[in-house]
Structure formats: C-alpha cells, structure tokens
Short mmCIF file of C-alpha atoms in Angstrom, two decimals:
data_model
loop_
_atom_site.label_atom_id
_atom_site.label_comp_id
_atom_site.label_asym_id
_atom_site.label_seq_id
_atom_site.Cartn_x
_atom_site.Cartn_y
_atom_site.Cartn_z
CA MET A 40 7.28 21.35 10.05
CA SER A 41 8.48 21.78 7.14
CA ALA A 42 8.87 25.68 7.18
CA VAL A 43 11.90 25.76 9.53
CA LEU A 44 14.14 24.37 6.86
CA PHE A 45 14.41 27.69 5.10
CA ASP A 46 14.62 31.59 6.39
CA VAL A 47 11.56 33.79 5.10
CA PRO A 48 13.59 34.44 2.18
CA GLY A 49 14.89 37.96 1.10
CA PRO A 50 14.61 39.98 -1.76
CA ARG A 51 17.12 37.74 -3.40
CA GLY A 52 15.56 34.65 -2.13
CA ILE A 53 12.57 35.83 -3.52
CA ALA A 54 13.97 36.23 -6.75
CA ARG A 55 15.81 32.64 -6.98
CA ASN A 56 12.88 30.70 -5.70
CA ARG A 57 10.74 32.64 -8.60
CA VAL A 58 13.57 31.19 -10.96
CA SER A 59 13.85 27.64 -9.42
CA GLY A 60 9.91 27.90 -9.64
CA VAL A 61 9.16 28.93 -13.01
CA ILE A 62 11.90 26.48 -14.37
CA GLY A 63 10.18 24.06 -12.32
CA VAL A 64 6.99 25.05 -13.74
CA LEU A 65 8.33 24.44 -17.22
CA ALA A 66 9.74 21.22 -16.40
CA ILE A 67 6.46 20.14 -15.34
CA LEU A 68 4.31 21.99 -18.23
CA GLY A 69 6.51 20.26 -20.43
CA LEU A 70 5.83 17.13 -19.17
CA LEU A 71 2.28 17.40 -19.04
CA GLY A 72 2.27 19.37 -22.26
CA PHE A 73 4.50 15.98 -23.67
CA ILE A 74 1.71 13.81 -22.44
CA GLY A 75 -1.19 15.78 -23.41
CA TYR A 76 0.18 16.15 -26.76
CA LYS A 77 0.70 12.12 -27.03
CA PHE A 78 -3.24 11.89 -25.88
CA TYR A 79 -4.21 14.14 -28.35
CA ASP A 80 -1.76 12.63 -30.91
CA THR A 81 -3.41 9.31 -30.10
CA GLY A 82 -6.97 10.22 -30.47
CA GLN A 83 -7.75 10.05 -26.73
CA PHE A 84 -9.93 13.35 -26.92
CA ASP A 85 -11.92 11.90 -29.79
CA GLY A 86 -15.59 11.68 -28.85
CA ARG A 87 -15.52 8.16 -30.52
CA VAL A 88 -13.45 6.58 -27.54
CA TRP A 89 -15.46 8.79 -24.91
CA SER A 90 -19.10 7.73 -26.75
CA TRP A 91 -19.27 4.43 -24.11
CA LEU A 92 -20.07 6.99 -21.77
CA GLN A 93 -23.46 7.58 -23.28
CA TYR A 94 -24.73 4.09 -22.99
CA GLN A 95 -27.50 3.36 -20.72
CA GLN A 96 -26.36 -0.19 -20.78
CA ILE A 97 -22.80 0.42 -19.91
CA GLN A 98 -23.51 3.48 -17.39
CA GLU A 99 -25.54 0.66 -15.84
CA ASP A 100 -22.62 -1.62 -15.65
CA LEU A 101 -20.44 0.94 -13.79
CA LEU A 102 -22.98 1.34 -10.95
CA THR A 103 -22.77 -2.73 -11.14
CA ALA A 104 -18.92 -2.85 -10.97
CA LEU A 105 -18.78 0.20 -8.26
CA VAL A 106 -21.04 -1.60 -6.21
CA ALA A 107 -19.13 -5.17 -6.65
CA THR A 108 -16.23 -2.69 -5.26
CA LEU A 109 -17.84 -1.47 -2.74
CA GLN A 110 -19.71 -4.65 -1.30
CA ALA A 111 -16.21 -6.53 -1.38
CA PHE A 112 -14.54 -3.93 0.80
CA ALA A 113 -17.82 -3.63 3.27
CA VAL A 114 -17.74 -7.52 3.87
CA GLY A 115 -13.97 -7.41 3.70
CA ALA A 116 -13.54 -4.87 6.19
CA VAL A 117 -16.48 -6.01 8.79
CA LEU A 118 -14.83 -9.58 8.59
CA ALA A 119 -11.23 -8.13 8.91
CA MET A 120 -11.73 -5.61 11.60
CA VAL A 121 -13.69 -9.24 13.60
CA PHE A 122 -10.52 -11.25 12.64
CA GLY A 123 -8.27 -8.45 14.03
CA ALA A 124 -9.82 -8.20 16.91
CA ILE A 125 -10.03 -11.90 17.86
CA PHE A 126 -5.98 -12.38 17.45
CA ALA A 127 -5.40 -8.89 19.41
CA ALA A 128 -7.31 -10.33 22.06
CA GLY A 129 -5.47 -13.51 21.59
CA ARG A 130 -1.80 -12.04 21.01
CA LEU A 131 -2.61 -10.06 24.12
CA SER A 132 -3.50 -13.04 26.26
CA GLU A 133 -1.67 -14.23 29.36
CA HIS A 134 -2.03 -17.87 28.05
CA ALA A 135 1.29 -19.08 26.45
CA TRP A 136 -1.41 -21.71 24.34
CA LEU A 137 -3.10 -18.81 22.96
CA ARG A 138 -0.08 -16.18 22.52
CA VAL A 139 2.10 -18.53 20.31
CA PRO A 140 -0.65 -19.77 18.04
CA SER A 141 -2.06 -16.23 17.58
CA MET A 142 1.61 -15.06 16.73
CA LEU A 143 2.09 -17.06 14.19
CA VAL A 144 -1.25 -16.91 12.23
CA VAL A 145 -0.35 -12.92 12.16
CA GLU A 146 2.97 -13.18 11.32
CA PHE A 147 2.13 -15.66 8.81
CA PHE A 148 -0.51 -14.36 7.20
CA ARG A 149 1.50 -10.85 7.21
CA ALA A 150 4.30 -12.34 5.15
CA ILE A 151 2.93 -13.62 2.26
CA PRO A 152 1.50 -11.67 -0.49
CA LEU A 153 -1.98 -11.20 -0.69
CA LEU A 154 -2.26 -12.12 -4.23
CA ILE A 155 -0.57 -15.39 -3.71
CA LEU A 156 -3.33 -15.93 -0.32
CA ILE A 157 -5.92 -15.06 -2.81
CA PHE A 158 -5.06 -17.80 -5.74
CA LEU A 159 -4.81 -19.91 -2.89
CA PHE A 160 -8.34 -19.53 -2.23
CA TYR A 161 -9.37 -19.05 -5.66
CA TYR A 162 -7.20 -21.79 -7.46
CA GLY A 163 -5.78 -24.01 -4.85
CA LEU A 164 -8.77 -25.14 -2.58
CA PRO A 165 -10.94 -25.91 -5.69
CA ALA A 166 -8.70 -28.76 -6.46
CA THR A 167 -9.23 -30.41 -2.68
CA GLY A 168 -12.67 -29.87 -3.67
CA VAL A 169 -14.22 -26.79 -1.74
CA LYS A 170 -16.26 -24.73 -4.15
CA MET A 171 -15.06 -20.81 -4.46
CA THR A 172 -16.23 -18.15 -5.99
CA PRO A 173 -14.52 -14.80 -6.42
CA PHE A 174 -16.00 -13.27 -4.38
CA MET A 175 -15.20 -15.50 -1.88
CA ALA A 176 -11.82 -16.06 -2.27
CA LEU A 177 -11.29 -12.03 -2.39
CA VAL A 178 -13.21 -11.86 1.12
CA LEU A 179 -11.25 -14.36 2.64
CA GLY A 180 -7.83 -13.13 1.38
CA LEU A 181 -8.78 -9.48 2.71
CA MET A 182 -10.12 -10.80 5.84
CA LEU A 183 -6.87 -12.76 6.67
CA TYR A 184 -4.39 -10.29 5.30
CA ASN A 185 -5.79 -7.02 6.29
CA GLY A 186 -7.26 -8.26 9.69
CA SER A 187 -3.89 -9.48 10.83
CA VAL A 188 -2.46 -6.07 10.08
CA LEU A 189 -5.48 -4.53 12.05
CA ALA A 190 -4.41 -7.24 14.99
CA GLU A 191 -0.99 -5.35 15.10
CA VAL A 192 -2.76 -2.13 15.22
CA PHE A 193 -5.00 -2.94 18.10
CA ARG A 194 -2.24 -4.75 19.74
CA ALA A 195 -0.08 -1.56 19.48
CA GLY A 196 -3.14 0.89 20.40
CA ILE A 197 -3.58 -1.36 23.46
CA LEU A 198 0.16 -1.23 24.64
CA SER A 199 0.62 2.31 24.31
CA LEU A 200 -1.67 3.14 27.10
CA PRO A 201 0.19 3.74 30.10
CA ARG A 202 0.21 0.85 32.66
CA GLY A 203 -1.20 3.15 35.31
CA GLN A 204 -4.34 2.70 33.72
CA SER A 205 -4.61 -1.27 33.89
CA GLU A 206 -3.43 -1.50 37.18
CA ALA A 207 -5.55 0.84 38.62
CA ALA A 208 -8.51 -0.68 37.07
CA TYR A 209 -7.47 -3.90 38.68
CA ALA A 210 -6.76 -2.23 42.40
CA LEU A 211 -10.15 -1.19 41.84
CA GLY A 212 -11.24 -4.94 41.68
CA MET A 213 -11.84 -5.58 38.18
CA ARG A 214 -11.82 -8.29 36.00
CA LYS A 215 -9.69 -9.09 32.75
CA THR A 216 -12.28 -8.56 30.87
CA GLN A 217 -13.45 -5.63 32.26
CA VAL A 218 -10.20 -3.83 32.36
CA MET A 219 -9.91 -4.44 29.12
CA THR A 220 -13.84 -3.69 27.44
CA LEU A 221 -14.21 -0.51 30.25
CA VAL A 222 -10.88 0.97 30.81
CA LEU A 223 -8.18 0.16 27.88
CA LEU A 224 -10.47 -0.55 25.21
CA PRO A 225 -12.21 2.92 25.16
CA GLN A 226 -9.26 4.75 25.43
CA ALA A 227 -6.78 2.94 22.83
CA LEU A 228 -9.62 2.90 20.14
CA ARG A 229 -9.54 6.71 20.10
CA ALA A 230 -5.58 6.38 19.55
CA MET A 231 -6.18 3.98 17.00
CA LEU A 232 -8.73 5.45 14.55
CA PRO A 233 -6.88 6.92 12.34
CA ALA A 234 -4.25 3.92 11.81
CA ILE A 235 -7.59 1.92 11.51
CA ILE A 236 -8.96 3.83 8.63
CA SER A 237 -5.73 4.04 7.00
CA GLN A 238 -5.51 0.43 6.74
CA LEU A 239 -9.23 0.48 5.64
CA VAL A 240 -7.65 2.92 2.85
CA VAL A 241 -5.41 0.00 1.80
CA LEU A 242 -7.98 -3.02 2.07
CA LEU A 243 -9.95 -0.72 -0.56
CA LYS A 244 -7.31 -0.27 -2.52
CA ASP A 245 -6.68 -4.42 -2.50
CA THR A 246 -10.26 -5.04 -3.74
CA ALA A 247 -8.81 -4.13 -7.14
CA LEU A 248 -6.93 -7.48 -7.04
CA GLY A 249 -10.50 -9.07 -7.67
CA PHE A 250 -9.93 -8.39 -11.33
CA LEU A 251 -6.89 -10.98 -11.55
CA ILE A 252 -9.31 -13.50 -10.44
CA THR A 253 -12.03 -12.29 -12.27
CA TYR A 254 -14.39 -11.07 -9.71
CA TYR A 255 -16.20 -8.65 -11.76
CA GLU A 256 -15.26 -4.96 -10.32
CA LEU A 257 -14.10 -1.54 -11.63
CA LEU A 258 -10.95 -2.75 -13.05
CA LYS A 259 -12.72 -5.78 -14.70
CA TYR A 260 -15.07 -3.58 -15.90
CA ALA A 261 -12.13 -1.39 -17.22
CA LYS A 262 -10.88 -4.44 -18.98
CA ASN A 263 -14.72 -5.23 -20.81
CA ILE A 264 -14.87 -1.54 -21.55
CA GLY A 265 -11.46 -0.69 -23.02
CA GLY A 266 -10.96 -3.70 -24.88
CA ASP A 267 -14.06 -2.50 -27.30
CA PHE A 268 -12.89 -2.46 -30.92
CA GLN A 269 -16.56 -0.77 -31.05
CA PHE A 270 -15.46 2.28 -29.02
CA GLY A 271 -11.74 2.53 -30.61
CA ARG A 272 -10.47 0.62 -27.74
CA PRO A 273 -11.05 3.38 -24.72
CA TYR A 274 -8.62 2.34 -22.30
CA VAL A 275 -7.17 5.50 -21.53
CA PRO A 276 -10.78 7.20 -20.99
CA VAL A 277 -11.97 4.15 -19.00
CA LEU A 278 -9.13 4.13 -16.72
CA ILE A 279 -9.44 8.02 -16.29
CA VAL A 280 -13.32 7.54 -14.84
CA VAL A 281 -12.17 4.25 -12.94
CA SER A 282 -9.08 6.05 -11.15
CA ALA A 283 -11.14 8.67 -10.74
CA ILE A 284 -13.58 7.14 -8.49
CA TYR A 285 -10.64 5.10 -6.57
CA ILE A 286 -9.30 8.24 -5.65
CA THR A 287 -12.61 9.81 -4.44
CA LEU A 288 -13.18 6.74 -2.17
CA CYS A 289 -9.90 6.71 -0.86
CA LEU A 290 -9.78 10.49 -0.11
CA LEU A 291 -12.89 10.26 1.33
CA LEU A 292 -11.65 7.89 3.67
CA SER A 293 -8.88 9.68 4.18
CA TRP A 294 -10.60 13.07 4.92
CA LEU A 295 -12.61 11.21 8.24
CA ALA A 296 -9.21 9.54 9.28
CA THR A 297 -7.98 13.29 9.45
CA TYR A 298 -11.16 14.66 10.78
CA LEU A 299 -11.41 11.72 13.55
CA GLU A 300 -7.57 12.56 14.19
CA ALA A 301 -8.42 16.23 14.93
CA ARG A 302 -10.87 15.71 16.87
CA ASN A 303 -9.23 13.48 18.91
CA ARG A 304 -6.56 16.09 18.93
CA ARG A 305 -8.62 18.78 20.66
CA SER A 306 -10.02 16.58 23.41
CA ARG A 307 -6.60 15.83 24.52
CA LYS A 308 -6.50 18.20 27.03
CA VAL A 309 -9.18 16.23 29.06
CA GLN A 310 -7.17 13.43 29.51
CA ALA A 311 -3.57 14.81 30.10
CA ASP A 312 -1.84 11.25 30.58
CA GLY A 313 -4.00 9.47 27.81
CA PRO A 314 -2.81 7.74 25.07
CA THR A 315 -0.49 10.25 23.32
CA GLU A 316 0.55 7.65 20.00
CA ILE A 317 0.36 4.63 18.69
CA ALA A 318 2.54 1.68 19.33
CA PRO A 319 5.90 1.82 21.70
CA GLU A 320 7.51 -0.18 18.97
CA GLN A 321 5.92 0.80 16.29
CA PRO A 322 7.81 4.16 15.03
CA ALA A 323 5.23 6.86 15.56
CA LEU A 324 6.08 8.85 12.54
CA ILE A 325 4.62 6.38 10.34
CA PRO A 326 0.89 4.99 11.43
CA PRO A 327 1.14 0.99 11.86
CA GLY A 328 -1.67 0.75 8.87
CA SER A 329 0.26 2.94 6.28
CA GLY A 330 1.76 -0.21 4.84
CA ILE A 331 0.67 -0.40 1.16
CA MET B 16 -2.88 -38.93 -2.34
CA ASP B 17 -1.24 -36.16 -0.28
CA THR B 18 1.70 -38.05 0.18
CA LEU B 19 4.42 -36.01 1.62
CA SER B 20 6.77 -37.26 -1.05
CA ASP B 21 3.75 -35.91 -3.79
CA ILE B 22 4.30 -32.42 -1.84
CA TRP B 23 8.23 -32.38 -2.05
CA GLY B 24 7.38 -33.64 -5.85
CA VAL B 25 5.97 -30.43 -6.97
CA LEU B 26 8.82 -28.60 -6.01
CA ALA B 27 11.39 -30.73 -7.41
CA ASN B 28 9.77 -31.62 -10.61
CA ASN B 29 9.27 -28.07 -11.39
CA THR B 30 12.82 -26.57 -10.05
CA ASP B 31 13.54 -24.41 -13.13
CA LEU B 32 10.15 -22.54 -12.50
CA PHE B 33 10.61 -21.66 -9.35
CA ARG B 34 14.23 -20.90 -9.89
CA THR B 35 13.13 -18.26 -12.95
CA GLY B 36 9.94 -16.75 -10.76
CA PHE B 37 11.75 -16.09 -7.81
CA PHE B 38 14.75 -14.89 -9.66
CA ASN B 39 12.35 -12.27 -11.60
CA THR B 40 10.48 -11.27 -8.61
CA ILE B 41 14.21 -10.69 -6.85
CA LYS B 42 14.81 -9.00 -9.90
CA LEU B 43 11.84 -6.80 -10.31
CA PHE B 44 12.43 -6.13 -6.46
CA VAL B 45 15.59 -4.74 -6.82
CA ILE B 46 14.86 -2.57 -9.67
CA ALA B 47 11.94 -1.58 -8.23
CA ALA B 48 13.35 -0.49 -4.78
CA ILE B 49 16.70 1.59 -6.40
CA GLY B 50 14.30 3.68 -8.48
CA SER B 51 11.62 4.26 -5.47
CA LEU B 52 14.11 5.14 -3.25
CA ALA B 53 15.73 7.40 -5.77
CA LEU B 54 12.41 9.04 -7.10
CA GLY B 55 10.76 9.25 -3.26
CA THR B 56 13.52 11.30 -1.75
CA PHE B 57 13.19 13.81 -4.83
CA LEU B 58 9.85 13.94 -4.47
CA ALA B 59 10.28 14.13 -0.62
CA MET B 60 12.79 16.95 -1.40
CA LEU B 61 10.39 18.45 -3.42
CA ARG B 62 7.65 18.79 -0.66
CA VAL B 63 9.83 20.71 1.77
CA SER B 64 11.47 22.94 -0.73
CA PRO B 65 10.64 26.35 -0.15
CA VAL B 66 9.10 27.10 -3.61
CA PRO B 67 5.39 26.28 -3.13
CA ILE B 68 4.46 25.01 -6.77
CA LEU B 69 6.98 22.62 -6.31
CA ARG B 70 5.71 21.68 -3.04
CA ALA B 71 2.54 21.24 -4.71
CA VAL B 72 3.50 19.23 -7.49
CA GLY B 73 5.29 16.82 -5.11
CA THR B 74 1.80 16.67 -3.03
CA ALA B 75 -0.10 16.27 -6.00
CA TYR B 76 1.53 13.27 -7.13
CA VAL B 77 1.43 11.85 -3.67
CA THR B 78 -2.15 11.91 -3.33
CA LEU B 79 -2.92 10.70 -6.65
CA LEU B 80 -0.29 7.50 -6.33
CA ARG B 81 -1.12 6.74 -2.88
CA ASN B 82 -4.77 6.83 -3.45
CA THR B 83 -4.69 3.94 -6.50
CA PRO B 84 -4.61 0.82 -6.12
CA LEU B 85 -1.01 -0.52 -7.60
CA THR B 86 -3.32 -2.94 -9.69
CA LEU B 87 -4.92 -0.01 -11.53
CA VAL B 88 -0.89 1.46 -12.35
CA LEU B 89 0.14 -1.46 -13.81
CA PHE B 90 -3.10 -1.93 -15.70
CA PHE B 91 -2.22 1.28 -17.06
CA PHE B 92 1.16 -0.03 -18.10
CA ALA B 93 -0.37 -3.03 -19.58
CA PHE B 94 -2.84 -1.83 -21.49
CA ALA B 95 -3.21 1.97 -21.91
CA TYR B 96 0.41 2.60 -22.03
CA PRO B 97 1.12 1.01 -25.44
CA LEU B 98 -1.91 2.71 -27.25
CA LEU B 99 0.00 6.05 -26.53
CA ASP B 100 2.56 4.91 -28.96
CA ILE B 101 5.41 7.04 -26.86
CA VAL B 102 8.30 4.09 -26.46
CA ARG B 103 7.74 0.46 -26.76
CA VAL B 104 8.75 -1.01 -23.54
CA SER B 105 8.60 -5.04 -22.64
CA PHE B 106 6.23 -6.30 -20.08
CA PHE B 107 8.86 -6.51 -17.52
CA ALA B 108 10.02 -3.16 -17.80
CA SER B 109 6.75 -1.64 -17.62
CA ALA B 110 5.86 -3.57 -14.50
CA SER B 111 9.11 -2.24 -12.78
CA ILE B 112 8.20 1.23 -14.10
CA GLY B 113 4.92 1.19 -12.22
CA LEU B 114 5.87 -0.30 -9.44
CA THR B 115 8.77 2.38 -8.96
CA LEU B 116 6.17 5.21 -9.33
CA TYR B 117 3.82 3.65 -7.07
CA THR B 118 6.11 2.54 -4.03
CA ALA B 119 7.63 6.02 -4.63
CA ALA B 120 4.95 7.90 -3.19
CA PHE B 121 5.34 6.18 0.50
CA VAL B 122 8.99 5.91 0.03
CA CYS B 123 8.30 10.18 -0.34
CA GLU B 124 5.81 10.24 2.54
CA VAL B 125 8.19 8.36 5.14
CA VAL B 126 11.28 10.32 4.30
CA ARG B 127 9.21 13.49 4.38
CA SER B 128 7.73 12.00 8.20
CA GLY B 129 11.43 11.30 9.09
CA ILE B 130 12.56 15.01 7.96
CA ASN B 131 10.03 16.42 10.36
CA THR B 132 10.58 14.28 13.12
CA VAL B 133 13.90 15.82 13.59
CA ASN B 134 14.27 18.87 16.46
CA VAL B 135 13.22 21.81 14.75
CA GLY B 136 16.52 23.33 16.91
CA GLN B 137 18.52 21.83 14.71
CA ALA B 138 17.18 23.56 11.60
CA GLU B 139 17.03 26.71 13.18
CA ALA B 140 20.48 26.62 14.87
CA ALA B 141 21.64 25.23 11.05
CA ARG B 142 19.74 28.67 9.51
CA ALA B 143 21.41 30.94 12.41
CA LEU B 144 24.71 29.94 11.27
CA GLY B 145 23.67 31.09 7.69
CA LEU B 146 23.51 27.59 5.80
CA THR B 147 21.38 27.62 2.78
CA PHE B 148 18.75 25.39 2.43
CA GLY B 149 20.64 22.74 0.75
CA GLN B 150 23.26 22.58 3.37
CA THR B 151 20.75 22.68 6.15
CA LEU B 152 18.52 19.67 4.31
CA GLY B 153 21.86 17.68 3.21
CA GLN B 154 24.34 18.24 6.13
CA ILE B 155 21.92 18.80 8.95
CA VAL B 156 18.83 17.47 8.97
CA LEU B 157 18.80 14.15 6.39
CA PRO B 158 21.69 12.80 8.26
CA GLN B 159 19.58 12.87 11.68
CA ALA B 160 16.13 12.04 9.76
CA ILE B 161 17.87 8.71 8.05
CA ARG B 162 18.09 6.87 11.54
CA SER B 163 14.14 7.39 12.42
CA VAL B 164 13.51 6.92 8.48
CA VAL B 165 15.34 3.39 7.98
CA PRO B 166 12.55 0.81 9.73
CA PRO B 167 9.80 2.03 7.81
CA LEU B 168 11.68 2.31 4.55
CA THR B 169 12.14 -1.53 4.90
CA SER B 170 8.53 -2.00 5.78
CA VAL B 171 7.46 -0.38 2.10
CA GLN B 172 10.09 -2.20 0.63
CA ILE B 173 9.08 -5.49 1.97
CA ALA B 174 5.69 -4.04 0.87
CA LEU B 175 7.43 -3.65 -1.95
CA LEU B 176 8.42 -7.10 -2.45
CA LYS B 177 4.86 -8.71 -1.76
CA ASN B 178 3.54 -6.44 -4.54
CA THR B 179 5.59 -7.71 -7.10
CA THR B 180 3.50 -10.84 -7.14
CA ILE B 181 1.13 -8.38 -8.71
CA ALA B 182 3.05 -7.90 -11.82
CA ALA B 183 2.06 -11.65 -12.40
CA GLY B 184 -1.14 -11.11 -13.18
CA PHE B 185 0.49 -8.54 -16.25
CA SER B 186 2.29 -11.09 -18.16
CA VAL B 187 5.45 -11.12 -16.09
CA ALA B 188 6.71 -14.08 -15.42
CA GLU B 189 7.72 -13.70 -11.94
CA ALA B 190 6.65 -15.81 -8.73
CA GLY B 191 3.27 -15.01 -9.02
CA ALA B 192 3.35 -16.37 -12.42
CA ILE B 193 4.24 -19.85 -11.02
CA ARG B 194 0.54 -20.94 -10.96
CA ASP B 195 -0.49 -20.76 -14.38
CA ASN B 196 2.43 -22.69 -15.73
CA LEU B 197 2.08 -25.36 -12.87
CA SER B 198 -1.41 -25.70 -13.86
CA GLU B 199 -0.52 -25.82 -17.40
CA ARG B 200 1.83 -28.90 -16.54
CA GLY B 201 -1.24 -30.67 -14.39
CA GLU B 202 0.58 -30.33 -10.81
CA ASN B 203 -1.42 -30.08 -7.99
CA ILE B 204 -2.28 -25.79 -7.55
CA MET B 205 -2.75 -26.04 -3.62
CA ILE B 206 1.13 -27.65 -3.16
CA GLY B 207 2.13 -25.46 -5.45
CA LEU B 208 0.95 -21.80 -4.21
CA GLY B 209 2.20 -23.55 -0.92
CA TRP B 210 6.14 -23.79 -2.11
CA VAL B 211 5.53 -20.04 -3.05
CA ALA B 212 3.57 -18.19 -0.28
CA LEU B 213 7.43 -20.38 1.49
CA GLY B 214 9.06 -18.90 -0.57
CA PHE B 215 8.08 -15.52 0.16
CA LEU B 216 8.21 -16.25 4.06
CA ILE B 217 11.97 -17.23 3.41
CA LEU B 218 12.15 -13.97 1.80
CA VAL B 219 10.31 -11.99 3.97
CA ILE B 220 11.01 -13.03 7.36
CA PRO B 221 15.00 -12.02 7.22
CA LEU B 222 13.74 -8.43 6.06
CA THR B 223 11.57 -7.99 9.15
CA LEU B 224 13.42 -9.69 11.50
CA LEU B 225 16.36 -6.53 10.12
CA GLN B 226 13.93 -4.16 10.78
CA ARG B 227 13.11 -5.01 14.25
CA SER B 228 16.36 -4.87 14.66
CA LEU B 229 17.28 -1.82 13.11
CA GLU B 230 13.92 -0.54 14.88
CA ARG B 231 15.50 -1.18 18.24
CA ARG B 232 18.36 0.07 17.62
CA TRP B 233 18.28 3.27 16.46
CA SER B 234 15.05 4.22 18.00
CA VAL B 235 16.23 7.77 18.92
CA ALA B 236 15.05 9.18 22.58
CA ARG B 237 13.41 12.54 22.22
#
C-alpha cells in the first residue's frame, strides 16, 4: 500500500504536511477559481444558457439520446461477449487450423483503431453496395474491437487456472467440452469478472464514437443543443450535464466490478488453490480490460 | 473493377494525403505521449503523497477523466473551450491537450499500481534508514517500480496512438481524416480506409512486440 511510503508524521512532519497541504489547496483553489471566474465572465452561469433544461421537448430528447447510448452499449456488450467467447475458444483450441485464424482475427481487430473500424463499416461498406445505418456500424465496430479484447481476457482467465484442474478433470474421464464448461469456466469466470466489467466500461465510453458517424446519442445531442443560438450556445452547460451522465453510468459499472471483486476475495478461502490472479502473461497489476 | 492496380492506385495517387495524415498522427502521438507521461507521473506522486488533500485531488482527477469518453474531452476542447475565452489555441493544440489530459489519468493509475507492487519491506527499510518521502520514492521505490510499469505503460501508449484518430473528428488533419479528403477526390473509401488500417498495423505491431518482449524480460518474480 501507498501508506508505507512515509512514517506516521511527527510534530514537524505534520507542520510540513500542513504547509504543503495549504500550498496545494491554494494552487488548486486558484486554478478552480480561475476556471470559475472564466465561466462567470463568459456568462456560463446565466439563466439563459441553462434555460434549455426547462423545455419538455429537450428533456425528452435527452432521454432519447440516453436510451440510444444505452442501446448501443447493450447490443454491443452482448455481441462482444459472444464474439469474445467464440474467439477465446478458438485460440484455446488444440487444432492449429482454428487457433491460427482466431489469433490473426483477434490481433488484427485489437491493433487497428476502433474509429477506423467504424468508418470502414459506415463509409466503406456502402461503397460496395451494403446498406449501413450508423447504429449498425457503431455496434459492429464495438463488437469486433471489444470482442477481441474480451477474447484475450477470457483466454487469460482460463490459462490462469492451475493445470491440475484440467488434468484432474481429464483423469476423471471428462471430455474436452465437459472440462471446459464444468471445471474451467466456472472458476475462471469469477476471476475474470472485474476485468470483463472494466472492459464494458471502455465499451460504454466508446459508444460516444457514434457521434462522429452521426448516430444520435448523448454527444450528438450535446452538439445539437450546444450549437443553438436561441439559448446562447450553451455548450458548457450541456457538456456538464452529459459528462455527469457518462461519469455516473461508468462509476455504477465500476462499482459493480469492485463489489464483485470484494465478494470474490471473501470466498477465496474456500477454494484454496483456485485462481489467484488473471493472466500469467498479462501483468497482474493492470487488469487486461483497463485499456483505454 | 477492384483489381490490384486499383487498390494500389488509391495509395499511389494520394501519397501526399497519407504522408501528411500519418505524419500528423505521429506528431500528435509523440506530443501527447510525453505530456501524459509527465502529468501522469506527477498525478501518481500526488496520489501516494502524505498530504490527504493532494491525494484527494489526484483521485478526483483520475475518477473524472477515466470515466469520461475521450470523444467528450475532445468535444469540450473543440466547441466549449473557445467560448470560455481563455487563450486561443489551434485545433491541433487543443487535441494534444485533450489527449494528454485523458491519457495522463491512465498513466497515473499504471504508475501508482506499479509503486504498490514494490515490496513493502523495501519502503520500510528505506524509512528505517531515515530516508525522507522524496528519497524513499525517488531512490528506492520508483526505480524498482519502473520494471513492472513499463509494459503496461506501453499498452497505454499504444491505446493513445490509436486514440489519436478521434482527433480527426475535430478538424485535425491526421490519419483518421484521410477519409474526408479521399471522398472529396472521389476515391474508393473502402480501399482508402484499408490502407489507413494497414498503416496503423505497421505502427502498432512493433510496439506490441516490444511490449511483449519487455514483459517477458522484465517480469520480476515476487
């Protein structure tokens, strides 16, 4: 823990900490004060730029945009999990003709930027005659990118289990599928849950990319309202509202991860030689899903 | 129609676009990488410091930035920031600032967890010898932490490299924006985007290989 880096401060230490605390607070207050002053100075606290919140139509639009974001998230998350499960199974396969293509697919979609992928679907595919809606392009991109990352998470979770587990299962005469579904998966899933959820947080944030292909979600909404001269271009207020929504959603998901992790740790005693950490080859200090 | 020469032609006829696009991407990446490493390390030091209020500030920053989509951060700098009337900056500069601020939160988390992986005994021994907080951190803990931090830091920077494409949505002429210009020139977008994807593969794969080999060579048995 970080607390071991310093002694319990003595009288001089406490005084010194107070001084640096005061300086730090002053610096931060200065910065916040400057920002607050600029907000005030440019009229971001005026009633006019916040008045859009009172219109029922605009409130309903906000709800529609929120639902659109959650829709893309939900569909993308389910598809990414399925994609991840399939390709993790492929990468863990004993047959090279399954393993190698799965590896190539996973590595390919992890390496190219998600936005380029979404552009490929939205702008590229129609050129070849395939019809694409922004929603479909966004969800496909989310599925392929996050699915590939999840495939790595799943694979690492399975590989992190002690080899004795599968050896014992094989010794009992189970088949490959039985070993996987009855023995390995139930144990690995517990260890993987926090990593899976933190990847879902990434997926939720990535839905904002839909803005760039005109999918009507929260950011597109922010652009529409924010650019409205009738309300004095309330970009700042609208962004405060929208980012509060994003942060709340992501924190709810992260708390779920923390909760599950805590619950997992409590039951660690029962399964003494169970999974201790994910991924032997992924560094344990940063869960595989915490990419950006 | 889609003959090999067509596919090659999209690249060959627009080398200027691809060259400036990827040059700007790399420029953006280098600036944001250096900026985020510096700011992130600073934030990590705040987060482990003995002063509670500074720790709280570090935590608040990381929580806010990590749970906000990068697109929103760049959106803020592109549309809302100019309204605040502080300092006029170009789209390129504001994209670099946005990417730096966003990535720094992740760098901070990696550095902090790296500090936490160093054996407690090391810091305790340093304190027993009478080293101060700064000495303990700078001479004992950080040098050891770096080994376990570099591989995940590389993944954060790879993510940053890919994230630079989002800046294209906010008027920065980099690799993600090649598509706009290609469609103006009436080229096949599918092929053009394929070349962009290939460009990123060429940039990302060496970094991934580097990261894997670092991970293998530097992994510490604890």
